[in-house]
């Protein structure tokens, strides 16, 4: 399988029909690739109760129940994967690929994403098993959600896909809240007090390194809902494909988004919105926001043709996996270049301005690299 490829067009199979998708994917990744760091500098030392403090809090993860914008980045990206795979599968089937060949490719892609996830989150390249934590990674969860959705799209009807997704969300709830285990408090969704935590602690949690890690308590139960999140992207793609007009498309994306938000709110007293365990109400909440954002981006970019404001997002979204790998493992060279060239500007710039400059410049170099790669039609493909 080719990892780096040259293409005559950007890698998204829907880019010529739905530029909003690359922009939305890039919007998600932008916050990891500089956006959040810039906001944190701008809101540094904001007073309690101020808008700046509220904005700063949005770029931290909620400890348990609740929701901040930063909790939305991961599911939004997985949602975009679900949207894109529908068009990708359709294109490959029309091109003569068999379902078995597509499934094999998806399995290989899953393996590659697990490997890169261990590299990024599991400290794989320490070469020291005692320092590794391989039971969980962000890319692993993305890959598993993607593979789950590909299997359903390839081999089941839309009706079965809907029933399966609803079943997964309900099964997660029942398993977490109803299965008894030592020390459980019935009806409570608390860290350590749900089935997935107990199961992890009694299985992977008992293993020595490299399998046990500091992240991922609740795995593998939570991976069910990663698949459900990807499927919400699949259903959004069906709306795009089957809508007879842009107005119809926007209406159904808006209605679907609002409906999921309402369901999440109604469910949350029984099953809280918890990103740390990817609860079913969290899936619906993020799915609703994703549908609404896709509607907004579609209206602005594909319908109104207002594209310049989103060019940076499209550039990042066209090479999103590379952007993620750079943001997590390869930022230091860009910081070093920026420091070498501009650290001395602290002598004549105000302290906050200099801090903002030194945070922004490394990411600006990455954005420039991604722009150049896109101009050369070079993309990282997993």
Short mmCIF file of C-alpha atoms in Angstrom, two decimals:
data_model
loop_
_atom_site.label_atom_id
_atom_site.label_comp_id
_atom_site.label_asym_id
_atom_site.label_seq_id
_atom_site.Cartn_x
_atom_site.Cartn_y
_atom_site.Cartn_z
CA UNK A 1 0.00 0.00 0.00
CA UNK A 2 1.30 3.41 -0.96
CA UNK A 3 1.69 5.76 1.98
CA UNK A 4 2.69 8.90 0.09
CA UNK A 5 0.99 9.56 -3.22
CA UNK A 6 0.87 12.16 -5.96
CA UNK A 7 -2.57 12.92 -7.30
CA UNK A 8 -4.14 15.08 -9.94
CA UNK A 9 -6.68 16.24 -7.36
CA UNK A 10 -6.87 16.45 -3.55
CA UNK A 11 -7.27 13.10 -1.77
CA UNK A 12 -10.84 13.46 -0.61
CA UNK A 13 -13.02 11.46 -2.97
CA UNK A 14 -15.81 13.97 -2.49
CA UNK A 15 -13.76 17.15 -2.79
CA UNK A 16 -15.10 18.03 -6.22
CA UNK A 17 -18.67 17.66 -4.97
CA UNK A 18 -18.30 18.66 -1.34
CA UNK A 19 -15.34 20.95 -0.67
CA UNK A 20 -16.97 21.61 2.69
CA UNK A 21 -15.85 18.16 3.83
CA UNK A 22 -12.13 18.87 3.46
CA UNK A 23 -12.71 22.27 5.11
CA UNK A 24 -14.59 20.69 8.01
CA UNK A 25 -11.91 18.04 8.48
CA UNK A 26 -9.27 20.78 8.40
CA UNK A 27 -11.31 22.89 10.84
CA UNK A 28 -11.16 19.99 13.29
CA UNK A 29 -7.41 19.49 12.86
CA UNK A 30 -6.63 23.23 12.90
CA UNK A 31 -7.25 23.41 16.64
CA UNK A 32 -4.60 20.76 17.26
CA UNK A 33 -2.26 22.38 14.74
CA UNK A 34 -1.98 25.81 16.28
CA UNK A 35 -5.48 27.11 16.87
CA UNK A 36 -5.80 26.02 20.50
CA UNK A 37 -2.26 27.18 21.36
CA UNK A 38 -2.97 30.64 19.95
CA UNK A 39 -6.25 30.93 21.88
CA UNK A 40 -4.47 29.92 25.10
CA UNK A 41 -1.92 32.70 24.67
CA UNK A 42 -4.59 35.28 23.86
CA UNK A 43 -6.66 34.32 26.92
CA UNK A 44 -3.73 33.88 29.31
CA UNK A 45 -4.47 35.35 32.76
CA UNK A 46 -8.09 36.10 31.83
CA UNK A 47 -10.16 37.10 34.83
CA UNK A 48 -12.65 34.66 36.32
CA UNK A 49 -16.10 35.22 34.89
CA UNK A 50 -14.83 37.01 31.79
CA UNK A 51 -15.38 35.96 28.18
CA UNK A 52 -11.64 35.32 27.91
CA UNK A 53 -11.78 32.84 30.79
CA UNK A 54 -14.78 31.11 29.25
CA UNK A 55 -12.97 30.89 25.91
CA UNK A 56 -9.84 29.55 27.60
CA UNK A 57 -11.90 26.86 29.34
CA UNK A 58 -13.32 25.76 25.98
CA UNK A 59 -9.83 24.60 25.04
CA UNK A 60 -9.48 22.23 27.95
CA UNK A 61 -11.08 18.81 28.35
CA UNK A 62 -13.91 18.40 30.85
CA UNK A 63 -12.78 16.10 33.64
CA UNK A 64 -15.96 14.02 33.50
CA UNK A 65 -19.57 15.00 32.76
CA UNK A 66 -20.10 18.06 30.59
CA UNK A 67 -18.76 19.42 27.35
CA UNK A 68 -16.17 21.90 26.11
CA UNK A 69 -15.33 22.66 22.50
CA UNK A 70 -12.00 20.81 22.90
CA UNK A 71 -14.01 17.63 23.56
CA UNK A 72 -15.47 17.98 20.06
CA UNK A 73 -12.29 17.75 17.95
CA UNK A 74 -11.86 13.97 18.00
CA UNK A 75 -15.52 13.02 17.25
CA UNK A 76 -15.79 15.70 14.55
CA UNK A 77 -12.80 14.17 12.75
CA UNK A 78 -14.28 10.67 13.07
CA UNK A 79 -17.59 12.00 11.74
CA UNK A 80 -15.75 13.36 8.68
CA UNK A 81 -14.19 9.92 8.14
CA UNK A 82 -17.70 8.44 8.09
CA UNK A 83 -18.91 10.99 5.54
CA UNK A 84 -15.92 10.44 3.24
CA UNK A 85 -15.96 6.63 3.30
CA UNK A 86 -19.43 6.47 1.73
CA UNK A 87 -18.21 8.30 -1.36
CA UNK A 88 -14.95 6.36 -1.36
CA UNK A 89 -16.68 2.97 -1.23
CA UNK A 90 -19.13 3.99 -3.94
CA UNK A 91 -16.32 5.20 -6.22
CA UNK A 92 -14.33 1.99 -5.77
CA UNK A 93 -17.34 -0.23 -6.41
CA UNK A 94 -18.13 1.71 -9.57
CA UNK A 95 -14.48 1.31 -10.58
CA UNK A 96 -14.77 -2.46 -10.44
CA UNK A 97 -13.29 -3.26 -7.02
CA UNK A 98 -14.97 -6.12 -5.18
CA UNK A 99 -16.35 -5.74 -1.68
CA UNK A 100 -13.74 -8.20 -0.45
CA UNK A 101 -10.92 -6.11 -1.91
CA UNK A 102 -12.29 -2.93 -0.32
CA UNK A 103 -12.61 -4.72 3.03
CA UNK A 104 -9.01 -5.99 2.82
CA UNK A 105 -7.82 -2.46 2.12
CA UNK A 106 -9.82 -1.21 5.11
CA UNK A 107 -8.24 -3.89 7.33
CA UNK A 108 -4.75 -2.90 6.17
CA UNK A 109 -5.58 0.76 6.81
CA UNK A 110 -6.77 -0.19 10.30
CA UNK A 111 -3.46 -1.97 10.96
CA UNK A 112 -1.45 1.02 9.77
CA UNK A 113 -3.48 3.41 11.94
CA UNK A 114 -3.02 1.17 14.98
CA UNK A 115 0.74 1.16 14.37
CA UNK A 116 0.91 4.94 14.00
CA UNK A 117 -1.34 5.30 17.05
CA UNK A 118 1.05 3.21 19.14
CA UNK A 119 3.86 5.35 17.80
CA UNK A 120 2.13 8.59 18.80
CA UNK A 121 0.32 7.64 22.02
CA UNK A 122 1.97 4.36 23.04
CA UNK A 123 5.59 5.51 23.12
CA UNK A 124 6.42 2.72 20.69
CA UNK A 125 9.70 4.22 19.55
CA UNK A 126 11.12 4.33 23.05
CA UNK A 127 12.13 0.74 22.23
CA UNK A 128 11.56 0.06 25.91
CA UNK A 129 8.45 -2.11 26.57
CA UNK A 130 8.33 -0.88 30.17
CA UNK A 131 7.60 2.64 28.87
CA UNK A 132 4.99 1.66 26.30
CA UNK A 133 1.20 1.80 26.62
CA UNK A 134 -0.34 0.06 23.64
CA UNK A 135 -3.92 -0.61 24.68
CA UNK A 136 -5.21 2.78 23.50
CA UNK A 137 -4.49 5.51 20.96
CA UNK A 138 -6.44 8.20 19.17
CA UNK A 139 -5.56 6.83 15.72
CA UNK A 140 -6.49 3.33 16.87
CA UNK A 141 -9.95 4.53 17.84
CA UNK A 142 -10.32 6.38 14.54
CA UNK A 143 -9.28 3.24 12.68
CA UNK A 144 -11.65 0.98 14.59
CA UNK A 145 -14.57 3.36 14.06
CA UNK A 146 -13.71 3.55 10.36
CA UNK A 147 -13.47 -0.23 9.98
CA UNK A 148 -16.78 -0.79 11.79
CA UNK A 149 -18.50 1.67 9.43
CA UNK A 150 -16.90 0.21 6.30
CA UNK A 151 -18.17 -3.26 7.20
CA UNK A 152 -21.72 -1.98 7.64
CA UNK A 153 -21.68 0.14 4.48
CA UNK A 154 -20.33 -2.72 2.37
CA UNK A 155 -22.52 -5.56 3.57
CA UNK A 156 -25.77 -4.19 5.01
CA UNK A 157 -28.71 -2.06 3.93
CA UNK A 158 -29.26 1.46 5.22
CA UNK A 159 -32.13 0.14 7.36
CA UNK A 160 -29.81 -2.40 8.99
CA UNK A 161 -27.16 0.26 9.47
CA UNK A 162 -29.61 2.51 11.31
CA UNK A 163 -30.89 -0.33 13.50
CA UNK A 164 -27.33 -1.46 14.26
CA UNK A 165 -26.20 2.04 15.21
CA UNK A 166 -29.18 2.53 17.52
CA UNK A 167 -28.54 -0.93 18.95
CA UNK A 168 -24.90 -0.10 19.66
CA UNK A 169 -25.85 3.12 21.49
CA UNK A 170 -28.44 1.28 23.58
CA UNK A 171 -26.17 -1.71 24.21
CA UNK A 172 -23.45 0.60 25.54
CA UNK A 173 -25.96 2.08 28.00
CA UNK A 174 -27.25 -1.28 29.15
CA UNK A 175 -23.80 -2.83 29.55
CA UNK A 176 -22.39 0.14 31.44
CA UNK A 177 -25.32 0.63 33.78
CA UNK A 178 -26.94 -2.80 34.24
CA UNK A 179 -24.24 -5.48 34.44
CA UNK A 180 -23.35 -6.12 38.10
CA UNK A 181 -19.76 -6.31 39.31
CA UNK A 182 -18.08 -6.04 42.73
CA UNK A 183 -18.36 -2.55 44.18
CA UNK A 184 -20.77 -1.13 41.62
CA UNK A 185 -23.36 1.44 42.67
CA UNK A 186 -26.52 0.83 40.58
CA UNK A 187 -27.63 3.72 38.39
CA UNK A 188 -24.44 5.80 38.67
CA UNK A 189 -22.09 6.68 35.80
CA UNK A 190 -18.85 7.46 37.59
CA UNK A 191 -15.15 6.81 36.95
CA UNK A 192 -14.46 3.31 38.21
CA UNK A 193 -18.16 2.70 38.82
CA UNK A 194 -19.14 1.52 35.35
CA UNK A 195 -18.68 -1.86 33.73
CA UNK A 196 -16.08 -0.81 31.16
CA UNK A 197 -13.75 0.51 33.88
CA UNK A 198 -14.08 -2.65 35.97
CA UNK A 199 -13.58 -4.83 32.88
CA UNK A 200 -10.45 -2.92 31.84
CA UNK A 201 -9.04 -3.03 35.36
CA UNK A 202 -9.60 -6.79 35.55
CA UNK A 203 -8.14 -7.57 32.10
CA UNK A 204 -5.72 -5.17 30.37
CA UNK A 205 -5.22 -3.26 33.60
CA UNK A 206 -3.71 -6.35 35.23
CA UNK A 207 -1.16 -6.85 32.47
CA UNK A 208 2.35 -5.56 32.68
CA UNK A 209 3.64 -3.00 30.19
CA UNK A 210 3.50 -2.56 27.26
CA UNK A 211 -0.24 -3.28 27.16
CA UNK A 212 -1.39 -1.30 30.16
CA UNK A 213 -1.38 2.46 29.61
CA UNK A 214 -2.34 5.58 31.54
CA UNK A 215 -5.04 6.36 28.96
CA UNK A 216 -7.91 4.32 27.67
CA UNK A 217 -9.59 3.08 30.82
CA UNK A 218 -12.90 1.79 29.53
CA UNK A 219 -11.38 0.26 26.39
CA UNK A 220 -12.54 -1.87 24.58
CA UNK A 221 -16.22 -1.22 25.50
CA UNK A 222 -15.96 2.41 24.39
CA UNK A 223 -14.84 1.40 20.90
CA UNK A 224 -18.44 0.40 20.09
CA UNK A 225 -19.44 4.03 20.18
CA UNK A 226 -16.51 5.08 18.01
CA UNK A 227 -18.19 2.99 15.35
CA UNK A 228 -21.52 4.69 16.07
CA UNK A 229 -19.88 8.11 15.69
CA UNK A 230 -18.50 7.16 12.28
CA UNK A 231 -21.95 5.90 11.29
CA UNK A 232 -23.48 9.30 12.05
CA UNK A 233 -21.09 10.60 9.39
CA UNK A 234 -22.24 7.83 7.04
CA UNK A 235 -25.88 8.87 7.51
CA UNK A 236 -24.96 12.51 6.80
CA UNK A 237 -23.34 11.34 3.55
CA UNK A 238 -26.56 9.56 2.60
CA UNK A 239 -28.41 12.85 3.11
CA UNK A 240 -25.91 14.59 0.82
CA UNK A 241 -26.16 11.89 -1.85
CA UNK A 242 -29.93 11.50 -1.86
CA UNK A 243 -31.08 15.09 -1.45
CA UNK A 244 -32.81 16.35 -4.62
CA UNK A 245 -31.82 19.96 -3.95
CA UNK A 246 -29.46 22.03 -1.77
CA UNK A 247 -32.44 23.33 0.20
CA UNK A 248 -33.55 19.77 0.97
CA UNK A 249 -30.00 18.84 2.00
CA UNK A 250 -29.69 21.79 4.38
CA UNK A 251 -33.13 21.16 5.87
CA UNK A 252 -32.39 17.53 6.70
CA UNK A 253 -28.93 18.25 8.08
CA UNK A 254 -30.40 20.95 10.33
CA UNK A 255 -33.35 18.82 11.42
CA UNK A 256 -31.14 15.80 12.05
CA UNK A 257 -28.59 17.85 13.97
CA UNK A 258 -31.16 19.46 16.24
CA UNK A 259 -32.90 16.10 16.82
CA UNK A 260 -29.64 14.48 17.96
CA UNK A 261 -28.88 17.38 20.30
CA UNK A 262 -32.33 17.09 21.88
CA UNK A 263 -31.97 13.32 22.29
CA UNK A 264 -28.59 13.81 23.95
CA UNK A 265 -30.02 16.34 26.41
CA UNK A 266 -33.02 14.13 27.22
CA UNK A 267 -30.78 11.09 27.72
CA UNK A 268 -28.08 12.87 29.75
CA UNK A 269 -29.84 12.63 33.17
CA UNK A 270 -29.69 8.83 32.80
CA UNK A 271 -26.43 8.61 30.85
CA UNK A 272 -24.27 11.75 31.21
CA UNK A 273 -22.38 13.35 28.32
CA UNK A 274 -18.88 12.05 29.12
CA UNK A 275 -16.07 12.33 26.59
CA UNK A 276 -13.66 10.28 28.72
CA UNK A 277 -15.83 7.17 28.22
CA UNK A 278 -17.44 8.16 24.90
CA UNK A 279 -20.94 7.73 26.31
CA UNK A 280 -23.90 7.29 23.97
CA UNK A 281 -25.31 10.70 24.90
CA UNK A 282 -21.89 12.19 24.04
CA UNK A 283 -22.06 10.46 20.64
CA UNK A 284 -25.44 12.04 19.92
CA UNK A 285 -24.39 15.47 21.20
CA UNK A 286 -21.26 15.54 19.02
CA UNK A 287 -23.15 14.00 16.10
CA UNK A 288 -25.76 16.75 16.29
CA UNK A 289 -23.09 19.46 16.34
CA UNK A 290 -21.31 17.75 13.43
CA UNK A 291 -24.46 17.67 11.29
CA UNK A 292 -25.07 21.36 12.00
CA UNK A 293 -21.48 22.30 11.20
CA UNK A 294 -21.58 20.32 7.96
CA UNK A 295 -24.75 22.21 7.02
CA UNK A 296 -23.04 25.54 7.79
CA UNK A 297 -19.87 24.69 5.87
CA UNK A 298 -21.86 23.34 2.94
CA UNK A 299 -23.99 26.49 2.78
CA UNK A 300 -21.00 28.83 2.97
CA UNK A 301 -18.50 26.94 0.80
CA UNK A 302 -20.35 24.75 -1.70
CA UNK A 303 -23.57 26.71 -2.05
CA UNK A 304 -22.61 30.35 -1.56
CA UNK A 305 -19.11 29.75 -2.99
CA UNK A 306 -17.50 31.73 -0.13
CA UNK A 307 -14.26 29.79 -0.01
CA UNK A 308 -11.36 32.11 0.73
CA UNK A 309 -12.03 32.21 4.47
CA UNK A 310 -11.76 28.40 4.61
CA UNK A 311 -8.63 27.97 2.46
CA UNK A 312 -6.40 27.21 5.45
CA UNK A 313 -8.89 24.60 6.67
CA UNK A 314 -8.99 22.97 3.22
CA UNK A 315 -5.19 22.87 3.09
CA UNK A 316 -5.01 21.15 6.48
CA UNK A 317 -7.95 18.86 5.73
CA UNK A 318 -6.39 17.67 2.48
CA UNK A 319 -3.45 16.25 4.46
CA UNK A 320 -5.13 15.74 7.81
CA UNK A 321 -3.28 12.62 8.98
CA UNK A 322 0.08 14.22 8.22
CA UNK A 323 -1.09 17.34 10.06
CA UNK A 324 -1.96 15.19 13.09
CA UNK A 325 1.40 13.39 13.07
CA UNK A 326 3.26 16.70 12.81
CA UNK A 327 1.24 18.25 15.64
CA UNK A 328 1.93 15.30 17.95
CA UNK A 329 5.48 14.22 17.03
CA UNK A 330 7.24 16.59 14.65
CA UNK A 331 6.65 20.12 15.94
CA UNK A 332 10.07 20.51 17.57
CA UNK A 333 12.01 21.24 14.33
CA UNK A 334 9.54 23.99 13.45
CA UNK A 335 9.82 25.47 16.94
CA UNK A 336 13.60 25.34 16.69
CA UNK A 337 13.62 27.21 13.37
CA UNK A 338 11.26 29.86 14.74
CA UNK A 339 13.30 30.27 17.91
CA UNK A 340 16.57 30.59 15.99
CA UNK A 341 15.16 33.31 13.73
CA UNK A 342 12.91 35.31 16.03
CA UNK A 343 13.67 34.62 19.71
CA UNK A 344 15.69 37.83 19.81
CA UNK A 345 12.62 39.89 18.98
CA UNK A 346 11.78 39.76 22.70
CA UNK A 347 14.15 42.74 23.07
CA UNK A 348 11.81 45.09 21.25
CA UNK A 349 8.35 43.46 21.31
CA UNK A 350 5.89 43.57 24.23
CA UNK A 351 5.96 40.34 26.21
CA UNK A 352 2.49 39.12 25.18
CA UNK A 353 3.07 39.99 21.52
CA UNK A 354 6.38 38.12 21.52
CA UNK A 355 4.77 35.09 23.16
CA UNK A 356 2.01 35.09 20.57
CA UNK A 357 4.58 35.38 17.76
CA UNK A 358 6.65 32.48 19.06
CA UNK A 359 3.56 30.28 19.38
CA UNK A 360 2.17 31.18 15.95
CA UNK A 361 5.33 30.98 13.85
CA UNK A 362 6.03 27.22 14.18
CA UNK A 363 2.48 26.41 13.15
CA UNK A 364 2.66 28.94 10.32
CA UNK A 365 5.66 27.01 8.98
CA UNK A 366 3.64 23.79 9.12
CA UNK A 367 0.71 25.45 7.36
CA UNK A 368 3.14 26.66 4.67
CA UNK A 369 4.51 23.12 4.28
CA UNK A 370 1.00 21.68 3.93
CA UNK A 371 0.14 24.38 1.38
CA UNK A 372 3.25 23.49 -0.65
CA UNK A 373 2.48 19.76 -0.50
CA UNK A 374 -1.06 20.41 -1.69
CA UNK A 375 0.25 22.52 -4.57
CA UNK A 376 2.51 19.59 -5.49
CA UNK A 377 -0.42 17.15 -5.12
CA UNK A 378 1.48 15.12 -2.48
CA UNK A 379 -0.58 13.62 0.32
CA UNK A 380 -0.09 11.11 3.13
CA UNK A 381 -2.48 8.21 2.64
CA UNK A 382 -2.95 5.56 5.31
#
